[in-house]
PDB file of C-alpha atoms in Angstrom:
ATOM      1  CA  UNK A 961     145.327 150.507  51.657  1.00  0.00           C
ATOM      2  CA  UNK A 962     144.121 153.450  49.870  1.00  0.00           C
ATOM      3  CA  UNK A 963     141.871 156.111  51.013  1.00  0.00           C
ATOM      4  CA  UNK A 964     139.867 158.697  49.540  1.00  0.00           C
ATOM      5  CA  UNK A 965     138.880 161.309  51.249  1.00  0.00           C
ATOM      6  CA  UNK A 966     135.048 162.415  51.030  1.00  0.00           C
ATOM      7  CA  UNK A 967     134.562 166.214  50.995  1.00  0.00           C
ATOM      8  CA  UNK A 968     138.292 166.557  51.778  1.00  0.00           C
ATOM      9  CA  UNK A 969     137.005 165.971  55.925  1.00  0.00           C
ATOM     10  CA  UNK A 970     137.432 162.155  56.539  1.00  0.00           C
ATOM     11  CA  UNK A 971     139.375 159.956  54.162  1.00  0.00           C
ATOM     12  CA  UNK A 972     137.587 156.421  53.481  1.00  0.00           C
ATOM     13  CA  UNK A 973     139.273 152.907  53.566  1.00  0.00           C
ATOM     14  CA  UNK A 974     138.070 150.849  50.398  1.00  0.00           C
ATOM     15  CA  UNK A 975     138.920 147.765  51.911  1.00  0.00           C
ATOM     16  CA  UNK A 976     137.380 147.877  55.155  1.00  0.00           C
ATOM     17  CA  UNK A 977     134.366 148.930  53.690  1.00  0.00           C
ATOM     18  CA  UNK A 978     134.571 145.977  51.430  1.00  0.00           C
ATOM     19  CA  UNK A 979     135.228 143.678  54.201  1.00  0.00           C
ATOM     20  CA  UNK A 980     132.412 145.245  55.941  1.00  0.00           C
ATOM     21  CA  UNK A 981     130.507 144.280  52.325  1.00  0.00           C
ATOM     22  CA  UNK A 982     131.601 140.966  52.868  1.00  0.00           C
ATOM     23  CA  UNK A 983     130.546 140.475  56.311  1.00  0.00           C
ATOM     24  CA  UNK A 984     127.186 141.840  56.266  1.00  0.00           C
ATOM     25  CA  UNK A 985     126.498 139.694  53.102  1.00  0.00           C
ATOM     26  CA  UNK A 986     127.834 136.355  54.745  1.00  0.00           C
ATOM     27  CA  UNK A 987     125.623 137.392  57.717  1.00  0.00           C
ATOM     28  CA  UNK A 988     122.565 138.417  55.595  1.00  0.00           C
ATOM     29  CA  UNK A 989     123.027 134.663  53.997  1.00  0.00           C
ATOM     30  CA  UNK A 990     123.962 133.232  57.307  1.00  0.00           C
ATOM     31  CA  UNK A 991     120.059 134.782  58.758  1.00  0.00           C
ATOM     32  CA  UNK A 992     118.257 133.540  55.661  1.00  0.00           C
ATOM     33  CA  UNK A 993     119.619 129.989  56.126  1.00  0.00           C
ATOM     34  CA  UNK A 994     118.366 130.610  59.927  1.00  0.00           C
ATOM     35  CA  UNK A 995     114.899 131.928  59.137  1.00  0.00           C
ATOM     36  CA  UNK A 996     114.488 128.924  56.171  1.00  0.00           C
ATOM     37  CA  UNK A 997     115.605 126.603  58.549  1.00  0.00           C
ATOM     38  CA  UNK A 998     112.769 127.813  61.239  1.00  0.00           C
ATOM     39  CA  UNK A 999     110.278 128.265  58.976  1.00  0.00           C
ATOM     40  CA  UNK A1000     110.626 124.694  58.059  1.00  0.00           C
ATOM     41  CA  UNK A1001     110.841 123.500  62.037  1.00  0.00           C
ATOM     42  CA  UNK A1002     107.586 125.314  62.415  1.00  0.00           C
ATOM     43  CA  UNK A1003     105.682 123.657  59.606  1.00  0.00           C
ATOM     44  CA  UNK A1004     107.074 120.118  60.814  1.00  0.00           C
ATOM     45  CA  UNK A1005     105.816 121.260  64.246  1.00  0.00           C
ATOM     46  CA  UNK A1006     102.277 122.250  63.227  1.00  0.00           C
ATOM     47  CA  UNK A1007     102.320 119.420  61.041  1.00  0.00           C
ATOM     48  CA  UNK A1008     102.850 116.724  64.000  1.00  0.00           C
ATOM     49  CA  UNK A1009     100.296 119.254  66.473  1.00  0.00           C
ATOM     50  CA  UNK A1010      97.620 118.308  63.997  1.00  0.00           C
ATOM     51  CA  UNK A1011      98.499 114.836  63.396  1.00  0.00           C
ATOM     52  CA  UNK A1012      98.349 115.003  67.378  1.00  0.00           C
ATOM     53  CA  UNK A1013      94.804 116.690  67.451  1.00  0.00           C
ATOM     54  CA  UNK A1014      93.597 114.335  64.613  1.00  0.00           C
ATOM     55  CA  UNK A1015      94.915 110.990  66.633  1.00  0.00           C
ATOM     56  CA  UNK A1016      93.236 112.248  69.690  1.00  0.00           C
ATOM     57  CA  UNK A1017      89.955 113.167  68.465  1.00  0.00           C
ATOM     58  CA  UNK A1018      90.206 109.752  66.719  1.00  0.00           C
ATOM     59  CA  UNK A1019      90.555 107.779  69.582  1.00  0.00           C
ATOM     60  CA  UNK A1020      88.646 109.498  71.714  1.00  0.00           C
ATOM     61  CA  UNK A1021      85.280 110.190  69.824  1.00  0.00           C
ATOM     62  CA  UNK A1022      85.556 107.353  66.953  1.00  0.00           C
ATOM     63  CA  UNK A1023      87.755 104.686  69.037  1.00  0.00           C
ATOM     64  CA  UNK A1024      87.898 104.531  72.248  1.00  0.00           C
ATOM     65  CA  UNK A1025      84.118 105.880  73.516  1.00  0.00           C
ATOM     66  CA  UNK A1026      82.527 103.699  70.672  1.00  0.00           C
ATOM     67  CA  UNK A1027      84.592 100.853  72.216  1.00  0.00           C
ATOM     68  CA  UNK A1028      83.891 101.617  75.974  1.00  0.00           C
ATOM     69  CA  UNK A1029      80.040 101.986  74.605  1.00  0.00           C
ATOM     70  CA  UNK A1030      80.104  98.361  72.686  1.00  0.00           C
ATOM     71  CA  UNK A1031      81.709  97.077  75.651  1.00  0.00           C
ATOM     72  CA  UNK A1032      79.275  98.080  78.117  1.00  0.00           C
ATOM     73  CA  UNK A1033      76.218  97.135  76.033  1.00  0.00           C
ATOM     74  CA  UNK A1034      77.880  93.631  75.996  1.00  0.00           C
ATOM     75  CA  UNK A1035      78.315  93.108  79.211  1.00  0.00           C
ATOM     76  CA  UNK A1036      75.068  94.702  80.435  1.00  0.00           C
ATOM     77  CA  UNK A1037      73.524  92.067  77.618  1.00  0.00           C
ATOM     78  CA  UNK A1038      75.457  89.167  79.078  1.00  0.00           C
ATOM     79  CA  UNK A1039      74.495  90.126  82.662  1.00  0.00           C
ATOM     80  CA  UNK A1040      71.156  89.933  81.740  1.00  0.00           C
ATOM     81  CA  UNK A1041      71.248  86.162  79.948  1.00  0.00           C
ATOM     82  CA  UNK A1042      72.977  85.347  82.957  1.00  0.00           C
ATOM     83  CA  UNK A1043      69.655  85.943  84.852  1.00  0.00           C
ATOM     84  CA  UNK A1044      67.634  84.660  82.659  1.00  0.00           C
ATOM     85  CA  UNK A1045      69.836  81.271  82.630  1.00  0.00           C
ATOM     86  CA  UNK A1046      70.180  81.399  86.516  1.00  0.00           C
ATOM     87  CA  UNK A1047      66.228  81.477  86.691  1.00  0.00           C
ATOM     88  CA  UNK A1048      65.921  78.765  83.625  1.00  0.00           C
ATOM     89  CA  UNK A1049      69.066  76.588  86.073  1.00  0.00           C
ATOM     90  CA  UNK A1050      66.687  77.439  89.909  1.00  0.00           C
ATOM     91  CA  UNK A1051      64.560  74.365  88.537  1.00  0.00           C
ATOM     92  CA  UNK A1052      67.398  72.289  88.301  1.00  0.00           C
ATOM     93  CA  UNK A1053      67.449  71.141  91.599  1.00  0.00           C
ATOM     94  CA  UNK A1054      64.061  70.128  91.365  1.00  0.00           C
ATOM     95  CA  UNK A1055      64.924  67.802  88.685  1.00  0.00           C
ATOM     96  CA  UNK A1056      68.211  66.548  90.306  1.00  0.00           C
ATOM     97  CA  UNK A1057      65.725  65.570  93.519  1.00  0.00           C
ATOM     98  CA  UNK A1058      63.015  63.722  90.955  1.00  0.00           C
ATOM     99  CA  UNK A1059      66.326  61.687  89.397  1.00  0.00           C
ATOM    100  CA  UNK A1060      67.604  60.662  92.534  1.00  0.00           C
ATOM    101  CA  UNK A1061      64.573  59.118  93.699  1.00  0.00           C
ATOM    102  CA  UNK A1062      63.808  57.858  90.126  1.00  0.00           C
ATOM    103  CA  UNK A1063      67.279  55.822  90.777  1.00  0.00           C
ATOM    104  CA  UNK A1064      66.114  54.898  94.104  1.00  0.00           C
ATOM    105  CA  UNK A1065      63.035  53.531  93.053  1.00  0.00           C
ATOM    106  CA  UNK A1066      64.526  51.545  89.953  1.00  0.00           C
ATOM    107  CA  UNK A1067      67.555  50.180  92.208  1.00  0.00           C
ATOM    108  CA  UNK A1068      64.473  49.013  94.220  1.00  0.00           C
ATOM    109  CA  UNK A1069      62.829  47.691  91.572  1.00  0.00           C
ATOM    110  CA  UNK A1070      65.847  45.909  90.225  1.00  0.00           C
ATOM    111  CA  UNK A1071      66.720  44.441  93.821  1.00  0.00           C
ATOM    112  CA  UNK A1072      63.283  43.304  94.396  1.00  0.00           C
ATOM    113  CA  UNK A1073      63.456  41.028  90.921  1.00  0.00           C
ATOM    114  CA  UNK A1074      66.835  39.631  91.268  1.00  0.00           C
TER     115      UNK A1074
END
């Protein structure tokens, strides 16, 4: 150990002062490490918030609404044909009467010849 003293008052350890050297530089790298290391967590997590923002507006403005949209104008399209055909099909059992006696009359017929 030596010591020199400063202004002949306190006298000065050279190594502890170098160890202190030491120590605040291994702490100073030590922080920088730390503050890269955040600074790059940060970015990754703004990075993935907008990825998140961009997904959502995505799906929800491009995707999913114009979806839901499409969807409903479908169905509202296919209830309608469905009236329309149920109105065409009412007649239907008009027809089915007119057959059945049409096969009436021709069994009938066909009984009355034989």
């Amino acid at each position: 150990m030596s010591r020199t003293p400063i202004g002949n008052s306190i006298p000065i350890d050279v190594s502890l002062l170098e160890d202190i050297e030491q120590s605040a530089l291994h702490l100073s790298a030590q922080l920088d490490a730390l503050l890269s290391s955040l600074q790059s967590q940060l970015q990754l997590a703004a990075s993935a918030t907008l990825g998140s923002v961009k997904v959502y507006e995505s799906s929800l403005v491009d995707g999913v609404c114009g979806q839901v949209e499409a969807c409903v104008e479908q169905t509202t399209d296919l209830i309608s044909r469905c009236d329309e055909m149920d109105k065409d099909m009412a007649s239907i059992a008009d027809i089915a009467t007119q057959i059945k006696a049409i096969k009436q009359a021709i069994d009938i017929l066909g009984a009355a010849i034989k």
